[in-house]
């Protein structure tokens, strides 16, 4: 009797287990059917991504600048240039829509999901097109991130037409500095990338000309790397193709870089940055006079960083891409920066940052450490020290002559009265 009850109980338990498993399998089948067989369309807005882009391009000019961070004619010219560099449309997505996706991403820091909503495409489609445009923009960088005149034969109008700099800095061909761009790295790598900013960054070295265009860039260094170390790599690695200055020409650098032939820095242990002079007027000595004019001209690189970062919001909050992609985005946006500068008739951001009275963000005025202890570069410091002293004496002589002339004019006016 007991054996029969035990057998019945065992059979019942087995039936319950089978029913439970069947219910679980049925639930999985139902979920699969909902997800893959009976899909509910997600991107169902009537206006397609193509229509949205065309609406922007055919609307008020300011809409194009706000959405794509450039004027209409620059947008069209960019699309043509990228096609020439290998960007191709697909059956469902044209070049203008692809470029619009990329410019929204870098211009506003939008992630994939937001781009899906704007352009009504799947995440995979968005990602594929973004990388196509990124590749084309990297090709653009080889054409646009370089000196327009590799031999630096002419003095730029910024110097020629400004009495503060002419003829004292007639042989200055550009400025060099480093800046930090936020990055996303794995926890195990964060130690190398978290510098004095307090969050992970990549250190980006750049050279600019007096037209606020980048002529050389070296992104991708960890945030803890000293500017002088990155500079050393740029100069000593032949693969970098650094645009070296011709004889008697030089770049302006700050005190964070070593003194080398062709690289003119300020007098150390003296006031240098412009805010320091604004806080306390007047000059303590002739070296500070040189530093003031040197800083005023070298500030072009900081203004260049400023307009670049202001235009492309992705540089202030980088998405979680592979680090290699993050580095490529830096180079691509610098190429776009140059493309806009060289082709735009009137650009709002460039006009704003050309203003001498603009106050730069702290991130654009990095602190300067003495870089001589960080690298071991052979150099002719005496040559550049002589150049610096010569320019200083010329500036002082000019200022004293101007002061004397003004004094004589005042005396003449007083005598005539």
Short mmCIF file of C-alpha atoms in Angstrom, two decimals:
data_model
loop_
_atom_site.label_atom_id
_atom_site.label_comp_id
_atom_site.label_asym_id
_atom_site.label_seq_id
_atom_site.Cartn_x
_atom_site.Cartn_y
_atom_site.Cartn_z
CA UNK A 1 0.00 0.00 0.00
CA UNK A 2 2.78 2.39 0.97
CA UNK A 3 4.69 1.51 -2.22
CA UNK A 4 1.70 2.51 -4.31
CA UNK A 5 1.41 5.89 -2.54
CA UNK A 6 5.09 6.59 -2.94
CA UNK A 7 4.94 5.77 -6.65
CA UNK A 8 1.91 8.03 -7.10
CA UNK A 9 3.65 10.88 -5.28
CA UNK A 10 6.78 10.46 -7.41
CA UNK A 11 4.76 10.42 -10.65
CA UNK A 12 2.91 13.58 -9.56
CA UNK A 13 6.17 15.42 -8.81
CA UNK A 14 7.58 14.43 -12.19
CA UNK A 15 4.41 15.69 -13.92
CA UNK A 16 4.68 19.01 -12.05
CA UNK A 17 8.33 19.38 -13.08
CA UNK A 18 7.48 18.66 -16.70
CA UNK A 19 4.66 21.20 -16.63
CA UNK A 20 6.98 23.80 -15.04
CA UNK A 21 9.63 23.22 -17.69
CA UNK A 22 7.02 23.36 -20.43
CA UNK A 23 5.72 26.67 -19.07
CA UNK A 24 9.28 28.07 -18.97
CA UNK A 25 10.01 26.95 -22.53
CA UNK A 26 6.67 28.35 -23.65
CA UNK A 27 7.53 31.70 -22.09
CA UNK A 28 10.89 31.74 -23.90
CA UNK A 29 9.23 30.88 -27.19
CA UNK A 30 6.68 33.63 -26.65
CA UNK A 31 9.38 36.18 -25.83
CA UNK A 32 11.38 35.13 -28.90
CA UNK A 33 8.29 35.48 -31.07
CA UNK A 34 7.60 38.96 -29.70
CA UNK A 35 11.20 40.09 -30.23
CA UNK A 36 12.03 38.45 -33.54
CA UNK A 37 8.87 37.27 -35.28
CA UNK A 38 6.28 39.86 -34.32
CA UNK A 39 8.52 42.95 -34.13
CA UNK A 40 6.95 46.28 -33.35
CA UNK A 41 8.65 49.01 -35.37
CA UNK A 42 10.60 51.40 -33.11
CA UNK A 43 11.68 54.29 -35.36
CA UNK A 44 8.29 55.18 -36.81
CA UNK A 45 8.43 58.97 -37.08
CA UNK A 46 7.03 60.15 -40.40
CA UNK A 47 9.98 62.46 -41.02
CA UNK A 48 13.03 60.46 -42.11
CA UNK A 49 16.61 61.36 -41.29
CA UNK A 50 17.11 62.51 -44.87
CA UNK A 51 14.08 64.80 -44.64
CA UNK A 52 15.31 66.19 -41.32
CA UNK A 53 18.72 67.05 -42.80
CA UNK A 54 17.15 68.64 -45.88
CA UNK A 55 14.83 70.66 -43.66
CA UNK A 56 17.87 72.05 -41.86
CA UNK A 57 19.75 72.81 -45.07
CA UNK A 58 16.77 74.50 -46.69
CA UNK A 59 15.80 76.46 -43.60
CA UNK A 60 17.23 79.53 -41.88
CA UNK A 61 21.06 79.70 -42.05
CA UNK A 62 21.42 79.79 -38.28
CA UNK A 63 19.76 76.35 -38.00
CA UNK A 64 22.54 74.80 -40.08
CA UNK A 65 25.19 76.47 -37.94
CA UNK A 66 23.51 75.35 -34.73
CA UNK A 67 22.98 71.74 -35.80
CA UNK A 68 26.05 71.07 -37.95
CA UNK A 69 28.37 73.72 -36.46
CA UNK A 70 29.16 75.29 -39.83
CA UNK A 71 27.62 77.44 -42.56
CA UNK A 72 25.53 75.85 -45.32
CA UNK A 73 28.05 76.33 -48.11
CA UNK A 74 30.77 74.85 -45.90
CA UNK A 75 28.56 71.80 -45.23
CA UNK A 76 28.01 71.21 -48.95
CA UNK A 77 31.69 71.72 -49.71
CA UNK A 78 32.64 69.30 -46.94
CA UNK A 79 30.34 66.62 -48.37
CA UNK A 80 31.94 67.03 -51.80
CA UNK A 81 35.44 66.84 -50.33
CA UNK A 82 34.65 63.71 -48.29
CA UNK A 83 33.21 61.99 -51.37
CA UNK A 84 36.47 62.74 -53.17
CA UNK A 85 38.27 61.13 -50.23
CA UNK A 86 36.25 57.89 -50.48
CA UNK A 87 32.95 58.43 -48.65
CA UNK A 88 30.15 56.66 -50.57
CA UNK A 89 26.36 56.71 -50.11
CA UNK A 90 24.30 53.56 -49.65
CA UNK A 91 20.96 52.64 -51.19
CA UNK A 92 19.10 54.01 -48.18
CA UNK A 93 21.41 56.73 -46.83
CA UNK A 94 22.94 59.62 -48.75
CA UNK A 95 26.22 61.39 -48.04
CA UNK A 96 24.55 64.50 -46.63
CA UNK A 97 22.65 62.43 -44.08
CA UNK A 98 25.81 60.50 -43.12
CA UNK A 99 27.77 63.71 -42.63
CA UNK A 100 24.84 65.18 -40.68
CA UNK A 101 24.96 62.21 -38.30
CA UNK A 102 28.69 62.64 -37.70
CA UNK A 103 28.50 66.41 -37.22
CA UNK A 104 25.65 66.02 -34.72
CA UNK A 105 27.73 63.49 -32.82
CA UNK A 106 30.91 65.59 -32.60
CA UNK A 107 29.16 68.97 -32.50
CA UNK A 108 26.73 68.14 -29.69
CA UNK A 109 28.28 65.05 -28.11
CA UNK A 110 25.20 62.94 -28.93
CA UNK A 111 25.25 59.20 -28.32
CA UNK A 112 23.99 56.45 -30.59
CA UNK A 113 20.47 56.34 -29.12
CA UNK A 114 19.86 60.04 -29.61
CA UNK A 115 21.11 59.77 -33.19
CA UNK A 116 18.72 56.85 -33.76
CA UNK A 117 15.82 59.06 -32.72
CA UNK A 118 16.90 62.00 -34.90
CA UNK A 119 17.77 60.02 -38.02
CA UNK A 120 15.29 57.12 -37.63
CA UNK A 121 17.87 54.38 -38.18
CA UNK A 122 18.93 51.38 -36.13
CA UNK A 123 21.90 51.62 -33.80
CA UNK A 124 23.97 49.38 -36.07
CA UNK A 125 23.26 51.58 -39.10
CA UNK A 126 24.16 54.74 -37.17
CA UNK A 127 27.43 53.22 -35.96
CA UNK A 128 28.40 52.01 -39.43
CA UNK A 129 27.82 55.40 -41.05
CA UNK A 130 29.58 57.28 -38.24
CA UNK A 131 32.73 55.22 -38.73
CA UNK A 132 32.61 55.72 -42.49
CA UNK A 133 32.56 59.49 -42.08
CA UNK A 134 35.23 59.30 -39.37
CA UNK A 135 37.53 57.45 -41.76
CA UNK A 136 36.92 60.07 -44.46
CA UNK A 137 37.67 62.88 -41.98
CA UNK A 138 40.94 61.20 -41.04
CA UNK A 139 41.84 61.25 -44.73
CA UNK A 140 40.88 64.93 -44.68
CA UNK A 141 43.36 65.51 -41.86
CA UNK A 142 46.31 64.47 -44.04
CA UNK A 143 45.38 67.25 -46.45
CA UNK A 144 44.43 70.00 -44.03
CA UNK A 145 46.57 69.52 -40.91
CA UNK A 146 49.83 70.76 -42.38
CA UNK A 147 51.52 74.10 -43.07
CA UNK A 148 50.08 75.81 -46.13
CA UNK A 149 53.64 76.84 -47.04
CA UNK A 150 56.06 74.11 -45.86
CA UNK A 151 59.01 76.48 -46.39
CA UNK A 152 57.47 79.30 -44.31
CA UNK A 153 58.63 81.95 -46.76
CA UNK A 154 56.14 84.72 -45.96
CA UNK A 155 55.44 86.52 -42.70
CA UNK A 156 51.78 86.25 -41.73
CA UNK A 157 49.61 89.36 -41.81
CA UNK A 158 48.80 88.98 -38.10
CA UNK A 159 52.42 89.93 -37.40
CA UNK A 160 53.03 92.29 -40.33
CA UNK A 161 49.96 94.39 -39.58
CA UNK A 162 50.37 94.64 -35.81
CA UNK A 163 52.91 97.07 -34.35
CA UNK A 164 53.12 94.97 -31.20
CA UNK A 165 54.74 92.14 -33.13
CA UNK A 166 56.34 93.71 -36.22
CA UNK A 167 59.24 93.55 -36.85
CA UNK A 168 60.18 91.91 -33.55
CA UNK A 169 58.56 88.52 -34.21
CA UNK A 170 58.88 88.54 -38.00
CA UNK A 171 60.52 85.08 -37.94
CA UNK A 172 57.90 83.44 -35.70
CA UNK A 173 55.99 80.83 -37.73
CA UNK A 174 53.55 79.48 -35.15
CA UNK A 175 52.94 78.40 -31.57
CA UNK A 176 53.08 75.06 -29.76
CA UNK A 177 51.18 73.87 -26.70
CA UNK A 178 49.41 70.88 -25.21
CA UNK A 179 45.82 70.51 -24.08
CA UNK A 180 43.77 67.81 -22.39
CA UNK A 181 40.67 66.10 -23.76
CA UNK A 182 38.50 63.89 -21.50
CA UNK A 183 38.70 60.20 -22.36
CA UNK A 184 37.12 56.92 -21.29
CA UNK A 185 39.48 54.07 -20.39
CA UNK A 186 39.25 50.84 -18.39
CA UNK A 187 39.69 51.02 -14.59
CA UNK A 188 43.06 49.28 -14.87
CA UNK A 189 44.34 52.05 -17.19
CA UNK A 190 42.96 55.06 -15.35
CA UNK A 191 46.07 55.56 -13.25
CA UNK A 192 48.07 56.57 -16.34
CA UNK A 193 45.37 58.87 -17.66
CA UNK A 194 44.31 60.76 -14.53
CA UNK A 195 46.63 63.75 -14.22
CA UNK A 196 46.16 67.06 -12.45
CA UNK A 197 42.70 67.45 -14.03
CA UNK A 198 41.42 64.78 -11.65
CA UNK A 199 39.74 62.70 -14.38
CA UNK A 200 41.02 60.59 -17.31
CA UNK A 201 42.30 62.67 -20.21
CA UNK A 202 44.42 62.26 -23.29
CA UNK A 203 47.24 64.76 -23.67
CA UNK A 204 47.16 66.37 -27.12
CA UNK A 205 50.13 68.31 -28.49
CA UNK A 206 49.41 70.75 -31.31
CA UNK A 207 51.11 73.36 -33.45
CA UNK A 208 49.12 76.23 -34.93
CA UNK A 209 49.87 79.01 -37.38
CA UNK A 210 48.83 82.64 -36.94
CA UNK A 211 45.60 81.96 -38.82
CA UNK A 212 44.43 79.71 -35.95
CA UNK A 213 44.85 76.54 -38.03
CA UNK A 214 46.50 73.39 -36.72
CA UNK A 215 49.65 72.50 -38.67
CA UNK A 216 50.64 69.44 -36.60
CA UNK A 217 48.84 67.32 -33.99
CA UNK A 218 49.91 64.46 -31.78
CA UNK A 219 46.94 63.09 -29.77
CA UNK A 220 46.57 59.96 -27.70
CA UNK A 221 49.12 60.42 -24.92
CA UNK A 222 48.07 59.58 -21.38
CA UNK A 223 46.99 62.50 -19.21
CA UNK A 224 49.96 62.11 -16.86
CA UNK A 225 52.49 62.58 -19.67
CA UNK A 226 54.46 65.82 -19.43
CA UNK A 227 54.17 68.18 -22.38
CA UNK A 228 57.94 68.10 -22.85
CA UNK A 229 57.89 64.30 -23.14
CA UNK A 230 55.28 64.42 -25.90
CA UNK A 231 57.29 67.19 -27.57
CA UNK A 232 60.42 65.03 -27.42
CA UNK A 233 58.62 62.19 -29.18
CA UNK A 234 57.31 64.51 -31.90
CA UNK A 235 60.80 65.79 -32.66
CA UNK A 236 62.79 62.57 -32.41
CA UNK A 237 60.43 60.13 -34.15
CA UNK A 238 60.89 60.56 -37.91
CA UNK A 239 57.49 58.96 -38.54
CA UNK A 240 55.79 61.97 -36.95
CA UNK A 241 56.77 64.25 -39.87
CA UNK A 242 57.02 67.24 -37.57
CA UNK A 243 57.20 70.49 -39.62
CA UNK A 244 60.58 71.71 -38.44
CA UNK A 245 61.33 75.42 -38.69
CA UNK A 246 63.84 76.55 -41.33
CA UNK A 247 67.06 78.30 -40.22
CA UNK A 248 66.38 81.61 -38.45
CA UNK A 249 62.67 80.72 -38.05
CA UNK A 250 61.12 79.56 -34.80
CA UNK A 251 57.96 78.51 -32.97
CA UNK A 252 56.81 80.21 -29.77
CA UNK A 253 56.59 77.87 -26.76
CA UNK A 254 55.90 78.36 -23.08
CA UNK A 255 58.10 77.46 -20.12
CA UNK A 256 56.86 73.87 -20.16
CA UNK A 257 59.09 73.12 -23.14
CA UNK A 258 62.88 72.92 -23.34
CA UNK A 259 64.88 75.63 -25.07
CA UNK A 260 65.98 74.38 -28.48
CA UNK A 261 67.11 75.96 -31.69
CA UNK A 262 63.93 76.92 -33.51
CA UNK A 263 61.78 77.05 -30.37
CA UNK A 264 61.63 80.37 -28.52
CA UNK A 265 60.37 80.39 -24.95
CA UNK A 266 59.89 83.20 -22.40
CA UNK A 267 62.18 84.35 -19.63
CA UNK A 268 61.61 82.03 -16.71
CA UNK A 269 60.98 83.13 -13.13
CA UNK A 270 59.21 86.23 -14.46
CA UNK A 271 55.55 87.06 -14.98
CA UNK A 272 54.32 85.52 -18.21
CA UNK A 273 50.58 84.83 -18.58
CA UNK A 274 48.39 87.76 -19.60
CA UNK A 275 46.08 87.53 -16.52
CA UNK A 276 49.18 88.08 -14.35
CA UNK A 277 49.81 91.41 -16.09
CA UNK A 278 46.14 92.39 -15.85
CA UNK A 279 46.15 91.87 -12.10
CA UNK A 280 49.16 94.17 -11.66
CA UNK A 281 49.90 96.78 -14.29
CA UNK A 282 53.37 97.87 -15.26
CA UNK A 283 56.56 95.88 -15.78
CA UNK A 284 59.15 95.01 -13.15
CA UNK A 285 61.96 94.77 -15.71
CA UNK A 286 62.72 94.46 -19.40
CA UNK A 287 62.35 90.67 -19.32
CA UNK A 288 58.71 91.07 -18.33
CA UNK A 289 58.16 93.39 -21.29
CA UNK A 290 59.37 90.64 -23.63
CA UNK A 291 57.27 88.03 -21.82
CA UNK A 292 54.15 90.17 -22.20
CA UNK A 293 54.47 90.46 -25.98
CA UNK A 294 55.58 86.83 -26.33
CA UNK A 295 52.55 85.66 -24.32
CA UNK A 296 50.18 87.91 -26.26
CA UNK A 297 51.26 86.36 -29.57
CA UNK A 298 51.66 82.78 -28.32
CA UNK A 299 48.13 83.03 -26.92
CA UNK A 300 46.99 82.28 -30.49
CA UNK A 301 47.39 78.54 -29.77
CA UNK A 302 45.17 78.86 -26.69
CA UNK A 303 42.54 80.70 -28.70
CA UNK A 304 42.76 77.98 -31.34
CA UNK A 305 42.14 75.32 -28.71
CA UNK A 306 39.27 77.42 -27.40
CA UNK A 307 37.38 77.73 -30.69
CA UNK A 308 38.01 74.02 -31.46
CA UNK A 309 36.60 72.83 -28.13
CA UNK A 310 33.72 75.28 -28.18
CA UNK A 311 32.60 74.06 -31.61
CA UNK A 312 32.79 70.33 -30.89
CA UNK A 313 31.06 69.41 -27.62
CA UNK A 314 32.28 65.80 -27.86
CA UNK A 315 35.71 67.10 -26.79
CA UNK A 316 34.23 68.10 -23.43
CA UNK A 317 32.46 64.78 -22.76
CA UNK A 318 33.76 61.84 -24.75
CA UNK A 319 31.38 58.84 -25.23
CA UNK A 320 32.45 55.30 -24.37
CA UNK A 321 34.19 54.46 -27.62
CA UNK A 322 37.36 52.43 -27.95
CA UNK A 323 40.32 54.59 -27.01
CA UNK A 324 41.66 54.33 -30.55
CA UNK A 325 38.39 55.81 -31.82
CA UNK A 326 38.57 58.60 -29.23
CA UNK A 327 42.04 59.52 -30.52
CA UNK A 328 40.77 59.48 -34.10
CA UNK A 329 37.91 61.81 -33.16
CA UNK A 330 40.45 64.36 -31.90
CA UNK A 331 42.32 64.32 -35.23
CA UNK A 332 39.09 64.36 -37.26
CA UNK A 333 37.66 67.38 -35.44
CA UNK A 334 40.95 69.25 -35.84
CA UNK A 335 40.76 68.58 -39.58
CA UNK A 336 37.19 69.93 -39.63
CA UNK A 337 38.36 72.97 -37.65
CA UNK A 338 40.97 73.75 -40.33
CA UNK A 339 38.53 73.03 -43.16
CA UNK A 340 36.07 75.56 -41.76
CA UNK A 341 38.75 78.18 -41.13
CA UNK A 342 40.15 78.00 -44.64
CA UNK A 343 36.78 77.98 -46.43
CA UNK A 344 34.36 80.03 -44.33
CA UNK A 345 33.52 83.62 -45.24
CA UNK A 346 32.41 84.49 -41.74
CA UNK A 347 32.42 82.04 -38.86
CA UNK A 348 30.82 82.96 -35.55
CA UNK A 349 33.17 80.95 -33.35
CA UNK A 350 36.37 82.12 -35.00
CA UNK A 351 35.23 85.74 -34.86
CA UNK A 352 34.46 85.40 -31.16
CA UNK A 353 37.82 83.86 -30.27
CA UNK A 354 39.79 86.36 -32.35
CA UNK A 355 38.60 89.05 -29.94
CA UNK A 356 41.61 90.18 -27.90
CA UNK A 357 39.49 90.78 -24.80
CA UNK A 358 37.99 87.30 -24.58
CA UNK A 359 38.66 85.40 -21.35
CA UNK A 360 39.87 81.88 -22.02
CA UNK A 361 38.76 78.93 -19.92
CA UNK A 362 41.22 77.59 -17.37
CA UNK A 363 41.60 74.45 -19.47
CA UNK A 364 42.96 76.56 -22.33
CA UNK A 365 45.60 78.16 -20.13
CA UNK A 366 47.44 75.19 -18.71
CA UNK A 367 50.03 75.66 -16.01
CA UNK A 368 53.62 75.64 -17.18
CA UNK A 369 56.25 73.51 -15.51
CA UNK A 370 59.92 73.63 -16.29
CA UNK A 371 60.33 70.96 -18.93
CA UNK A 372 64.13 70.75 -19.02
CA UNK A 373 64.26 68.01 -16.39
CA UNK A 374 61.72 65.86 -18.19
CA UNK A 375 63.60 65.22 -21.42
CA UNK A 376 67.19 64.81 -22.53
CA UNK A 377 67.42 66.77 -25.77
CA UNK A 378 70.64 68.23 -27.11
CA UNK A 379 70.15 71.88 -27.94
CA UNK A 380 71.79 75.20 -28.56
CA UNK A 381 70.22 77.20 -25.77
CA UNK A 382 72.73 80.02 -26.23
CA UNK A 383 71.46 80.69 -29.76
CA UNK A 384 67.84 81.07 -28.69
CA UNK A 385 68.83 83.02 -25.58
CA UNK A 386 70.63 85.47 -27.86
CA UNK A 387 67.55 85.70 -30.12
CA UNK A 388 65.33 86.36 -27.12
CA UNK A 389 67.66 89.06 -25.75
CA UNK A 390 67.87 90.72 -29.16
CA UNK A 391 64.08 90.85 -29.53
CA UNK A 392 63.71 92.12 -25.96
CA UNK A 393 66.15 94.97 -26.57
CA UNK A 394 64.39 95.89 -29.84
CA UNK A 395 61.00 96.05 -28.10
CA UNK A 396 62.37 98.12 -25.20
CA UNK A 397 64.12 100.51 -27.57
CA UNK A 398 60.92 100.92 -29.59
CA UNK A 399 58.81 101.57 -26.49
CA UNK A 400 61.32 104.09 -25.13
CA UNK A 401 61.39 105.85 -28.50
CA UNK A 402 57.60 106.02 -28.56
CA UNK A 403 57.53 107.42 -25.02
CA UNK A 404 60.13 110.05 -25.94
CA UNK A 405 58.17 111.10 -29.03
CA UNK A 406 55.00 111.44 -26.99
CA UNK A 407 56.85 113.54 -24.42
CA UNK A 408 58.25 115.81 -27.15
CA UNK A 409 54.79 116.20 -28.69
CA UNK A 410 53.36 117.22 -25.32
CA UNK A 411 56.15 119.77 -24.84
CA UNK A 412 55.53 121.15 -28.34
CA UNK A 413 51.82 121.53 -27.67
CA UNK A 414 52.59 123.25 -24.36
CA UNK A 415 55.07 125.66 -26.08
CA UNK A 416 52.54 126.53 -28.82
CA UNK A 417 49.94 127.32 -26.19
#
